[in-house]
Short mmCIF file of C-alpha atoms and ligand atoms in Angstrom, two decimals:
data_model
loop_
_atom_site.label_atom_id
_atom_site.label_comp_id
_atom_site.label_asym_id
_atom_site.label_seq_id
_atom_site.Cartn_x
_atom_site.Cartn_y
_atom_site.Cartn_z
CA UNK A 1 60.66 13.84 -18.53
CA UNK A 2 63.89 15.42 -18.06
CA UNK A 3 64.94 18.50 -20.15
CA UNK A 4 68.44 18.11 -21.76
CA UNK A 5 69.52 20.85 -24.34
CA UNK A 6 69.72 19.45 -27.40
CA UNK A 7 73.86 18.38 -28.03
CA UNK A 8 74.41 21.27 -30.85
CA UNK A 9 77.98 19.41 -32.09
CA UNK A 10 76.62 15.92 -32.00
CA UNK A 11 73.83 17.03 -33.98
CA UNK A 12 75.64 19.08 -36.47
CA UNK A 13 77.99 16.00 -37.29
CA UNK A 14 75.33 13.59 -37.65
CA UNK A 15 73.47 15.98 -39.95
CA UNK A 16 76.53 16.97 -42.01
CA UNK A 17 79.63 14.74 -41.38
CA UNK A 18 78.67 12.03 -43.98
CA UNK A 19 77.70 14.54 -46.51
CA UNK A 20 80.59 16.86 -46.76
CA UNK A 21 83.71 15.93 -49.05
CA UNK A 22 86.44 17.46 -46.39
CA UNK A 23 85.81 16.72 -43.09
CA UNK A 24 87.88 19.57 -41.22
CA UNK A 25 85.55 19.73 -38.38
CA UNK A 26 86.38 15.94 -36.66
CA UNK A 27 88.72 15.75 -32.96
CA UNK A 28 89.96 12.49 -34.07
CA UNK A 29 93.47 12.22 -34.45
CA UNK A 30 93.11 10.42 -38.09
CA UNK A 31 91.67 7.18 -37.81
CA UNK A 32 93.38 3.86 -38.31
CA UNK A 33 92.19 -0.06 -39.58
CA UNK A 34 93.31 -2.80 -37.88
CA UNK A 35 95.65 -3.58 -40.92
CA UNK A 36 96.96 0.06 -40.18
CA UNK A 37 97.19 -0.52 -36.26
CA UNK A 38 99.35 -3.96 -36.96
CA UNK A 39 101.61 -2.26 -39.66
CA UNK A 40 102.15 0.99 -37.08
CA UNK A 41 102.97 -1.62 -34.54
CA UNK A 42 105.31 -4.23 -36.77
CA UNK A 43 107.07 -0.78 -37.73
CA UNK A 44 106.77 -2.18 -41.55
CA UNK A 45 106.70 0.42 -44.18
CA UNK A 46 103.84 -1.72 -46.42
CA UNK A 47 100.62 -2.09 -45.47
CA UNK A 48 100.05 -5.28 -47.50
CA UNK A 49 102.20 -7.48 -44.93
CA UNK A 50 100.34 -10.83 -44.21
CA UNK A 51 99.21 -10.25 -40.48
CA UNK A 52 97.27 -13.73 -40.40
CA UNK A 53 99.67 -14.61 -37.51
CA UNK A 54 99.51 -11.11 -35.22
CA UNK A 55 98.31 -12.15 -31.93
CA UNK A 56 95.42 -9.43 -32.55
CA UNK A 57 94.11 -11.27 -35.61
CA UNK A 58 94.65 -14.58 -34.00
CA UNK A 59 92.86 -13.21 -30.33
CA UNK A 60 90.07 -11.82 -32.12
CA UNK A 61 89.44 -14.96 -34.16
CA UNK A 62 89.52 -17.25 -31.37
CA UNK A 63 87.30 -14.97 -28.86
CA UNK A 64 84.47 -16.74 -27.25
CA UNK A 65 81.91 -13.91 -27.84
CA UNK A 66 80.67 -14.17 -24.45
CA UNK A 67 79.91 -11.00 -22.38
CA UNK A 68 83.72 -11.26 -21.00
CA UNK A 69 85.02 -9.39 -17.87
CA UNK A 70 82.20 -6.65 -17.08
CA UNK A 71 84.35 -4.31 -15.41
CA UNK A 72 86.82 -4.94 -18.69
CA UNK A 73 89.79 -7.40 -19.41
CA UNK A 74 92.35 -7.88 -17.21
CA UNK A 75 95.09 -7.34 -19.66
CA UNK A 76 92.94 -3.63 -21.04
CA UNK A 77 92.69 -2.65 -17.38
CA UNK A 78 96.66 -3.29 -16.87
CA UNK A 79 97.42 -1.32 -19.90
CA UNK A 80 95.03 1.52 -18.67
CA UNK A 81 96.60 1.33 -15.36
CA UNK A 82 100.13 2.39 -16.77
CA UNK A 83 98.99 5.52 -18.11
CA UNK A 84 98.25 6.95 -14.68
CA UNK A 85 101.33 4.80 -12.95
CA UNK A 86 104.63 6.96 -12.06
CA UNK A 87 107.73 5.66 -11.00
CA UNK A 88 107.15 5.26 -7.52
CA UNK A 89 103.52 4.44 -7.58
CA UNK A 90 101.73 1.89 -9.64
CA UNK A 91 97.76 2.83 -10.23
CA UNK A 92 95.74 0.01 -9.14
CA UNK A 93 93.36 -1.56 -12.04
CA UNK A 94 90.52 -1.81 -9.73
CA UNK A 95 90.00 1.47 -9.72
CA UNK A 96 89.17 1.56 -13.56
CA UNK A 97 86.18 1.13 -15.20
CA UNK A 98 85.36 0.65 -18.70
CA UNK A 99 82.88 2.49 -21.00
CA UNK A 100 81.29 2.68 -24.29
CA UNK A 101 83.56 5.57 -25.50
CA UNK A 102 84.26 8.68 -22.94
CA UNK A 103 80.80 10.26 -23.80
CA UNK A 104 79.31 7.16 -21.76
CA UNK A 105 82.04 7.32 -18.82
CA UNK A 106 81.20 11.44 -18.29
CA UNK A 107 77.67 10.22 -18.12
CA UNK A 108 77.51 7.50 -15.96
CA UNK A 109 79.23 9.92 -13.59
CA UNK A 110 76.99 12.74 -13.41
CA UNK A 111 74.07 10.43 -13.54
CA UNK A 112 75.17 8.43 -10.46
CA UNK A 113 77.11 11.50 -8.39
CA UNK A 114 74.49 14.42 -9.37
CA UNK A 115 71.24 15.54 -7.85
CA UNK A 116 69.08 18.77 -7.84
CA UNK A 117 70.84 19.73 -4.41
CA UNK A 118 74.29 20.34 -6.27
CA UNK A 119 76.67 23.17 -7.33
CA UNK A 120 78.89 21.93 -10.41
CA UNK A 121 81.50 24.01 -12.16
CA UNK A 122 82.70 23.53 -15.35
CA UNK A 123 85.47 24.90 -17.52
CA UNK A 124 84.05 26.71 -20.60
CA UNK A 125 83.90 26.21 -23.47
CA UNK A 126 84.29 22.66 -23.28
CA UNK A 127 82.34 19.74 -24.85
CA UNK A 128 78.63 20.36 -23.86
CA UNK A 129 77.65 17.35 -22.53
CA UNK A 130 80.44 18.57 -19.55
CA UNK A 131 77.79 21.16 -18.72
CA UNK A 132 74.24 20.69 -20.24
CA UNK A 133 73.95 17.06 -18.31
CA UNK A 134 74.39 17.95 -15.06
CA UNK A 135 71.95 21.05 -15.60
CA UNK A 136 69.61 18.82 -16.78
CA UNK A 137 69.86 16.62 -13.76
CA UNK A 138 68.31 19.43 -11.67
CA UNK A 139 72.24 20.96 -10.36
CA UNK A 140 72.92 24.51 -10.80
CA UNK A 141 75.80 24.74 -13.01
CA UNK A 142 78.54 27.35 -13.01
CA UNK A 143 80.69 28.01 -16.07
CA UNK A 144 84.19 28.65 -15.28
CA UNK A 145 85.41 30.76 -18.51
CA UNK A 146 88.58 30.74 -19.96
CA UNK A 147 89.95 34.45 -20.58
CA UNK A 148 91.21 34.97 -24.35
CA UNK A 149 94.60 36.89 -24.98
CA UNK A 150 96.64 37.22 -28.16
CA UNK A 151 98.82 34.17 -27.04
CA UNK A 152 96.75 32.17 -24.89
CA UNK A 153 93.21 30.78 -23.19
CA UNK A 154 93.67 30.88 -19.68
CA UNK A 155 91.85 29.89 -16.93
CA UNK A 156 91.79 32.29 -13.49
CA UNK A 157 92.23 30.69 -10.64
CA UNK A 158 90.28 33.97 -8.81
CA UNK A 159 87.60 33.52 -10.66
CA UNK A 160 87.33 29.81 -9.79
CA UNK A 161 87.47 30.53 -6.05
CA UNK A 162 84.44 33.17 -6.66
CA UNK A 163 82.09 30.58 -8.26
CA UNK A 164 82.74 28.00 -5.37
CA UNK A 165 79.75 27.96 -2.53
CA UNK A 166 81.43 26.29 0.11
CA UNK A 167 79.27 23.17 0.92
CA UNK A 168 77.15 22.90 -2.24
CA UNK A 169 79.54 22.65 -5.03
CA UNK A 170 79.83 19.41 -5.37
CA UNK A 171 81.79 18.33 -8.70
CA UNK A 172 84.34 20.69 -10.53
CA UNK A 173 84.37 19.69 -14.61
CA UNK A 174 87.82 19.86 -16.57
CA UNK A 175 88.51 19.17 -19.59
CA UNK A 176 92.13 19.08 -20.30
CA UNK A 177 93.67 19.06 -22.79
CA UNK A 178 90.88 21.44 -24.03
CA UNK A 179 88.48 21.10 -26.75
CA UNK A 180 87.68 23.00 -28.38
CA UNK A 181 90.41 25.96 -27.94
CA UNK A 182 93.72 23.43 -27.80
CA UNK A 183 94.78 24.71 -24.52
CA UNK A 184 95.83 23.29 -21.58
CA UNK A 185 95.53 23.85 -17.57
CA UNK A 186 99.46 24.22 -16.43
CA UNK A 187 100.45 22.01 -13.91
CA UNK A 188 100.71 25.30 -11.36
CA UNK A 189 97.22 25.50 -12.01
CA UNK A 190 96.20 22.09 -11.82
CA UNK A 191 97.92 22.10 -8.12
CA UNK A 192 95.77 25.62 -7.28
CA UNK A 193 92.78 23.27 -7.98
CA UNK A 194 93.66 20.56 -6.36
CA UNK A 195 94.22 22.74 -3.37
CA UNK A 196 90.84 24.31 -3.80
CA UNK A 197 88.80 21.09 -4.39
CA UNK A 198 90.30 19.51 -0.96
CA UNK A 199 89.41 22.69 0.78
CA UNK A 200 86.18 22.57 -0.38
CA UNK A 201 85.70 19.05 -0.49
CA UNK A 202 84.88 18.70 -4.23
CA UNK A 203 85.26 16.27 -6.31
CA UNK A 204 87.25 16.74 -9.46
CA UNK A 205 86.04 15.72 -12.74
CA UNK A 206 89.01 15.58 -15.76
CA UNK A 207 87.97 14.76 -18.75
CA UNK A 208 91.55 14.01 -20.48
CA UNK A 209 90.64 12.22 -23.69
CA UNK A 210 92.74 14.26 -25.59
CA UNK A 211 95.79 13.56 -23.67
CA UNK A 212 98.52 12.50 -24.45
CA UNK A 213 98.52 14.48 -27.82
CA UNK A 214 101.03 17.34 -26.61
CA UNK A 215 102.62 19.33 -28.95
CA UNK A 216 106.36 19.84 -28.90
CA UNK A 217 105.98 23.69 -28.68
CA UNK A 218 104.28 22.97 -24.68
CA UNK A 219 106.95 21.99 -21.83
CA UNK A 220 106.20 20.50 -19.78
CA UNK A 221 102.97 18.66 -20.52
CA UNK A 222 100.90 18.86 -17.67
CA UNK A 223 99.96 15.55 -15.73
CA UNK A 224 97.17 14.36 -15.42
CA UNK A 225 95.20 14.88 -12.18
CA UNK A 226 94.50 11.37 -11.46
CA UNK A 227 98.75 11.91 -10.53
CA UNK A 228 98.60 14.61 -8.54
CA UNK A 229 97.43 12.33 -5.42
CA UNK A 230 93.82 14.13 -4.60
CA UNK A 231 91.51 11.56 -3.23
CA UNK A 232 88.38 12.65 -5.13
CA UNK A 233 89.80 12.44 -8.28
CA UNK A 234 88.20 11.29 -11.56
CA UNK A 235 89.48 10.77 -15.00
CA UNK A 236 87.50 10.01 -17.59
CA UNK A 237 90.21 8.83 -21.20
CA UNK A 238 89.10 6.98 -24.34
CA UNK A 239 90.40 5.40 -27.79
CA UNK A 240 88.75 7.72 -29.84
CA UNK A 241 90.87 11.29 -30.35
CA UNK A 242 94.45 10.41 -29.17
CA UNK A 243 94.90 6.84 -30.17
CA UNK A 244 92.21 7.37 -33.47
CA UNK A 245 90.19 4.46 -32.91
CA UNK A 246 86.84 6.10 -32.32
CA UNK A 247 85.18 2.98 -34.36
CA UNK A 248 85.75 0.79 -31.64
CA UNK A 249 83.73 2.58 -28.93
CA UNK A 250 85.94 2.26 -25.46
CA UNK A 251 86.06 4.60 -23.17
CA UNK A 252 87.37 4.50 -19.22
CA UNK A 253 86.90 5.82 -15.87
CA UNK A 254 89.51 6.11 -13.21
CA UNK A 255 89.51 7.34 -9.95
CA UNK A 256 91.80 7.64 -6.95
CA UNK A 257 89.09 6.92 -4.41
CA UNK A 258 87.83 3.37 -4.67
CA UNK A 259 84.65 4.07 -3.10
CA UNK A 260 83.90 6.31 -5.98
CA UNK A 261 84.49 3.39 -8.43
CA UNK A 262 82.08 1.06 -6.29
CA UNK A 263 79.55 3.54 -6.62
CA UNK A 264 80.01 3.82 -10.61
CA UNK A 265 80.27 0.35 -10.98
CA UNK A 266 76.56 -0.14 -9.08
CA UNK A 267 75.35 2.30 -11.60
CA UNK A 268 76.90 0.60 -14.63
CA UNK A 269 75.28 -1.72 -13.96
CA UNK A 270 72.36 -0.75 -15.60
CA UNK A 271 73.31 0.64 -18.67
CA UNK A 272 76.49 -1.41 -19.57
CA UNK A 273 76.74 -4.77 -19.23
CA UNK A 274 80.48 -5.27 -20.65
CA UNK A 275 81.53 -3.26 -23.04
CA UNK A 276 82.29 -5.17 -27.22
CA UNK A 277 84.69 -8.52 -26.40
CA UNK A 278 86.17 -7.14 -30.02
CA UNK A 279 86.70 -3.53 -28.70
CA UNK A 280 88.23 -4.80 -25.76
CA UNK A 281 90.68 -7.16 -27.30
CA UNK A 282 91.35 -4.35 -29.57
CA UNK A 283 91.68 -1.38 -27.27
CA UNK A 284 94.21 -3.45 -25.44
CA UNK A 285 96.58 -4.18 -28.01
CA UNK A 286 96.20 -0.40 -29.28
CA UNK A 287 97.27 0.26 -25.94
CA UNK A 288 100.06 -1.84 -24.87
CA UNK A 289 103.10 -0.35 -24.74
CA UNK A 290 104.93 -0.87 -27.67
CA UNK A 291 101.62 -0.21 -30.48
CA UNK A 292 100.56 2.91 -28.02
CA UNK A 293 103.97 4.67 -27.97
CA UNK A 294 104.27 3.97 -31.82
CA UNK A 295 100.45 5.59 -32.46
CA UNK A 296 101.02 8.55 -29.81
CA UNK A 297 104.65 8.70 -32.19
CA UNK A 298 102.70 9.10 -35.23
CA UNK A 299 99.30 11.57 -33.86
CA UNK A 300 102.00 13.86 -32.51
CA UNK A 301 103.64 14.27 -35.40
CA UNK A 302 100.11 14.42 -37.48
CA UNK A 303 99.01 17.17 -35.17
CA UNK A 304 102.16 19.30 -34.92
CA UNK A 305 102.55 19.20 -38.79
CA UNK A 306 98.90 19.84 -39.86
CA UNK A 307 99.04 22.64 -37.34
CA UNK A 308 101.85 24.98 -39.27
CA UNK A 309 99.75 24.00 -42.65
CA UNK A 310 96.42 25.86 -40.67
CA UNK A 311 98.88 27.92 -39.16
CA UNK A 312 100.18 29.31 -42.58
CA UNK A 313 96.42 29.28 -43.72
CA UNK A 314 95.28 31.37 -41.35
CA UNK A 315 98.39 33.81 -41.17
CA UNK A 316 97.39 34.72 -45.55
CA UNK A 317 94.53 36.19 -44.03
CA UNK A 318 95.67 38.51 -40.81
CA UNK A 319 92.32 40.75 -41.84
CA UNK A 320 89.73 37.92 -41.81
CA UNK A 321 91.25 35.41 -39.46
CA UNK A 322 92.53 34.92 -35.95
CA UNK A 323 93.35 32.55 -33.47
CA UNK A 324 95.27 31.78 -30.31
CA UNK A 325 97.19 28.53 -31.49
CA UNK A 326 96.64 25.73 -29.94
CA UNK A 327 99.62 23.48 -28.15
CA UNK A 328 97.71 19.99 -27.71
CA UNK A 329 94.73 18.37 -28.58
CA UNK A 330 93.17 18.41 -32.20
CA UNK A 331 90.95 21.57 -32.42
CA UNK A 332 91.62 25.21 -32.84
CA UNK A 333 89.29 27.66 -31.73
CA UNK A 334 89.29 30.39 -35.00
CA UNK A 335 87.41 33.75 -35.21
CA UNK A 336 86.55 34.86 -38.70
CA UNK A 337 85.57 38.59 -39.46
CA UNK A 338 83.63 39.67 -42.49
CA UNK A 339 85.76 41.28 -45.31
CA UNK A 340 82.88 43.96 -46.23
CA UNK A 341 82.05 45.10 -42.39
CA UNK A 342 84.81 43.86 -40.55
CA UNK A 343 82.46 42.64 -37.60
CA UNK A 344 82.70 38.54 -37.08
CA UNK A 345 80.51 36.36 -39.39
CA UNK A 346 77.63 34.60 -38.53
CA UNK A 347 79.03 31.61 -37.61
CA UNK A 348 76.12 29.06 -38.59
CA UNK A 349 75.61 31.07 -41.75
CA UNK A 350 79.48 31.08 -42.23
CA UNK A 351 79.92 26.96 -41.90
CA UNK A 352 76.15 26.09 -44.05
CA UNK A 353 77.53 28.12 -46.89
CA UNK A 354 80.97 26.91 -46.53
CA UNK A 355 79.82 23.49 -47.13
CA UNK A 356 77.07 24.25 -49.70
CA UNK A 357 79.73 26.04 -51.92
CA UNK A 358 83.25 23.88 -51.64
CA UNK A 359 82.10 20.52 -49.35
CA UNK A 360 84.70 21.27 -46.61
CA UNK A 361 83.10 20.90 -43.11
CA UNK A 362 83.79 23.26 -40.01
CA UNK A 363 81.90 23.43 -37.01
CA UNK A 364 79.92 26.75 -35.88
CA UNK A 365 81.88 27.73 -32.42
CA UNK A 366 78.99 30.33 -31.67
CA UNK A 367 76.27 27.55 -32.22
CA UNK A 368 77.81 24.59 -30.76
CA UNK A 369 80.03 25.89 -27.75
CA UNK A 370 78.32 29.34 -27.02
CA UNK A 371 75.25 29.36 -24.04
CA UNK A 372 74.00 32.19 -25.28
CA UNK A 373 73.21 33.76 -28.41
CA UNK A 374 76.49 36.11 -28.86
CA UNK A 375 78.94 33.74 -26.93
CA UNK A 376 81.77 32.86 -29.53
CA UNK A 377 79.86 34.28 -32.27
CA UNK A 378 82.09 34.54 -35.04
CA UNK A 379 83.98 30.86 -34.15
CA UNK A 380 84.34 27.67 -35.92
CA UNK A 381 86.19 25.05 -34.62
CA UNK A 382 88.32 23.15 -36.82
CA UNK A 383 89.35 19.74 -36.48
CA UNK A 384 92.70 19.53 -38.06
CA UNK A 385 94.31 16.46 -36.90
CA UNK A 386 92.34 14.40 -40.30
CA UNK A 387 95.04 13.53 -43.13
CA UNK A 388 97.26 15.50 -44.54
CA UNK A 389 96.07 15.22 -47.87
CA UNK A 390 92.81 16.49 -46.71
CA UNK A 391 93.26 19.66 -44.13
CA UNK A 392 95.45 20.81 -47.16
CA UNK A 393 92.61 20.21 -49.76
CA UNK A 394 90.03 21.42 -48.27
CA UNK A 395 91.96 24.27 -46.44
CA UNK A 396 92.83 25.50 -50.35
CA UNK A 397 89.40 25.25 -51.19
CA UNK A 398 88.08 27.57 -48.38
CA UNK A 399 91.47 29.70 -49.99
CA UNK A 400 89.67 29.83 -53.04
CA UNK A 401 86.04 30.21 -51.87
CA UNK A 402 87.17 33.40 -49.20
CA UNK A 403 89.10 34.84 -52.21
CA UNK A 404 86.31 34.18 -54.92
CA UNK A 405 83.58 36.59 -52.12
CA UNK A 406 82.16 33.61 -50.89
CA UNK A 407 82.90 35.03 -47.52
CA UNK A 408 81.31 38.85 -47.96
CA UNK A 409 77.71 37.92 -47.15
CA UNK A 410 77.93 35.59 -44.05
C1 PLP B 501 86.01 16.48 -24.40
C2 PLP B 501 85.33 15.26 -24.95
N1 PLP B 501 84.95 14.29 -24.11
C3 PLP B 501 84.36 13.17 -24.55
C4 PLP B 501 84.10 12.99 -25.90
C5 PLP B 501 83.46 11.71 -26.34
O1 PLP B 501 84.43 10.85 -26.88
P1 PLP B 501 84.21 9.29 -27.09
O2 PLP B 501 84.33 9.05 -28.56
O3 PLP B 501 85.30 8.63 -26.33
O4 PLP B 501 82.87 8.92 -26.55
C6 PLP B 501 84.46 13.99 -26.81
C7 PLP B 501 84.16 13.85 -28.25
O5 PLP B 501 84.29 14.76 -29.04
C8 PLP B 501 85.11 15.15 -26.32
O6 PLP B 501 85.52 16.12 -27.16
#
C-alpha cells in the first residue's frame, strides 16, 4: 500500500469545522445559494425576487440527468477558456479538463505525470497535498521555501536554481496566489521560472485557485502562467475559494500543451466519469461573464474589507501578534507569541483551547503547513474572507479571551 502523510488541514476541518461557532479558519471567499448567485447576477438589492424564470432555475429543471459531456459542457469549457484568453490569443477549450473540485485536478496530475524516478519542487508552505502526494508516489520532493521579511514572503529565484537536478526534476509545484501566507509570485518572477523550467525542461504545475481574488493594494496582479506562453504549462482553478461555491464540487485543468491534456484525460478516465450535470450547469452560469465579474466584484471587496478589520485586530496587539499582510487570496499567515515568555505558542495547543474556550476556529500553521516539528511553530492561519458579521465576532471574542489570560498557558 502506498504511504501518504496523513492531510493535517483536511483533517483538522473535518474534526472541528462543524463544531465551532466562528469559523475563521475556512479559504472560501464566503459562500453563496443559488438564490444569492441569481440576485448577485440580476444586480437586485432583495433576495426574495421570484427567480422561477432565470435560465439557471429553468436549465437545471429541465436537465436530462444523464452523465453529460465527460470532458465538461461545452458552454463551462468556453467560459473557462476566457479566463486564460488575452486579447490577441483565444485559449482553446480542448485543452481543459474538468474535475471534482481542484483537490481532484492536482491529483489526477501527479498520479498520471509522477513516478519513483522523479525530482518535484514545490513552493512551501503551500497546501499539502502540493507536496505530500507526489512523495508518496515514490518522487523525491524538494521544498522551495519562501523567505519571511517584515513586509513580505518571497520566493528566491537562487535558491530555485540550486534545488533543480538537471534531467530529473521533472514537475515544479506553484501555488499562486499563495495559501496559506496571501502572497503572490510577481510576474518578474513568474518569467525567471518560466525561463528556468524551459531550460530544464520541466513542467510547471500552478495551482491558481485563489486567483482572481487580488487585492487593490497589489499592482499589477500577476498573470497567470498558463499566459505566459510556456509549452509545459499546467493550471489547475476551481469554484470553490474565489467564486465561493465550494458546495458544488468543480474544479479544472488547463494546459498549454495538448498532449499533456490527452494524457490526463486517459487517466480520468478512471476516476471521473463526468463530473455533477447540476455542478456543471451551475459552474457555468457562476462563470459567465456578467455573474463572474459581479461575484469577483463582491469577494474583492469582502476580502479587502475583512482584511483592515484583522488588520486592526492584530495591530491592538504589536506584543503578541505579527504578520506579513497578505495582498490576495483569503488566508493570512499570523505568528502569535506568549504574553508570559514571549517565545511563540504552541500552535495546536493555542487553536484546541481557542475553540474549547470562545468557539472561534483557527487553523494550527505549525501542525498543518510545517514538515517538521518546529517549522511555523507559533502560526495559525486564518481564513478571513467568511462574513463580515462573523470575522468581527469571533475576532472580538479571541479580543476578549487573549485579554481575559486565556492566552498565558499555550
Ligand atoms: C491551494 C489549494 N488547492 C486546492 C484546494 C482544493 O480546492 P477544491 O475545493 O477546489 O477542491 C485548496 C483548498 O483549500 C487549496 O487551498
Amino acid at each position: 500500500m502506498v504511504y501518504i502523510r496523513p492531510f493535517n488541514v483536511e483533517q483538522w476541518m473535518d474534526k472541528y469545522e462543524t463544531k465551532c461557532t466562528n469559523n475563521i479558519a475556512e479559504t472560501c471567499c464566503d459562500s453563496v445559494s443559488l438564490t444569492d448567485l441569481m440576485t448577485l447576477a440580476s444586480k437586485s438589492t432583495t433576495r426574495d425576487n421570484d427567480h422561477s424564470e432565470n435560465p439557471l432555475i429553468l436549465s437545471l429543471s429541465k436537465k436530462r440527468l444523464d452523465y453529460g459531456h465527460i470532458r465538461g459542457s461545452p458552454t463551462l469549457l468556453t467560459n473557462i477558456s476566457t479566463l486564460y484568453s488575452t486579447s490577441t490569443s483565444h485559449f482553446p477549450f480542448s485543452q481543459i479538463l474538468i474535475t471534482p473540485g481542484a483537490i481532484a485536478a492536482n491529483f489526477l496530475v501527479f498520479y498520471t505525470l509522477i513516478n519513483p524516478s522523479h525530482h518535484v519542487i514545490c513552493i512551501h508552505p503551500s497546501y499539502q497535498q502540493l507536496h505530500s502526494v507526489p512523495a508518496s508516489l515514490g518522487a523525491s520532493v524538494s521544498l522551495w521555501k519562501l523567505q519571511e521579511t517584515e513586509t513580505s514572503w518571497t520566493a528566491d529565484i537562487n535558491e530555485l536554481k540550486s534545488l533543480i537536478v538537471p534531467g530529473a526534476t521533472k514537475l515544479l509545484v506553484l501555488n499562486n496566489p499563495n495559501n496559506p501566507t496571501g502572497a503572490v509570485l510577481p510576474l518578474e518572477t513568474l518569467m525567471e521560472i518560466r525561463f528556468l523550467a524551459e531550460k530544464y525542461d520541466i513542467t510547471v504545475l500552478s495551482d491558481e485557485v485563489y486567483a482572481p481574488i487580488y487585492h487593490s493594494s497589489l499592482s499589477p496582479p500577476p498573470p497567470s502562467f498558463l499566459t505566459l506562453g510556456y509549452k509545459n504549462t499546467i493550471v489547475t482553478g476551481s469554484l470553490s475559494k474565489a467564486y465561493s461555491l465550494a458546495g458544488i464540487r468543480v474544479g479544472w485543468i488547463a494546459s498549454n500543451n495538448p498532449d499533456i491534456i490527452e494524457q490526463l484525460a486517459q487517466a480520468r478516465d478512471y476516476n471521473t466519469i463526468s463530473v455533477s450535470q447540476l455542478d456543471d450547469t451551475v459552474a457555468a452560469y457562476a462563470l459567465s461573464p456578467s455573474v463572474r465579474r459581479a461575484l469577483v466584484k463582491r469577494n474583492v471587496a469582502l476580502c479587502e474589507r475583512n482584511l483592515e478589520i484583522l488588520d486592526s485586530f492584530i495591530k491592538k496587539y504589536p506584543k503578541n501578534i505579527t504578520y506579513v499582510k497578505p495582498v490576495s487570496g483569503t488566508t493570512a499567515f499570523v505568528k502569535f507569541l506568549n504574553p508570559r515568555s514571549g517565545k511563540v505558542v504552541d500552535d495546536v495547543r493555542f487553536c484546541e483551547s481557542l475553540i474549547r474556550d470562545t468557539g472561534v476556529l483557527f487553523v494550527p500553521g505549525g501542525h498543518c503547513f510545517g514538515v517538521d516539528e518546529d517549522e511555523f511553530k507559533g502560526y495559525v492561519r486564518i481564513g478571513y474572507a467568511c462574513s463580515t458579521e462573523n470575522l468581527n465576532f469571533g475576532l472580538m471574542k479571541v479580543g476578549a479571551w487573549i485579554e481575559g489570560g486565556g492566552m498565558d498557558y499555550v
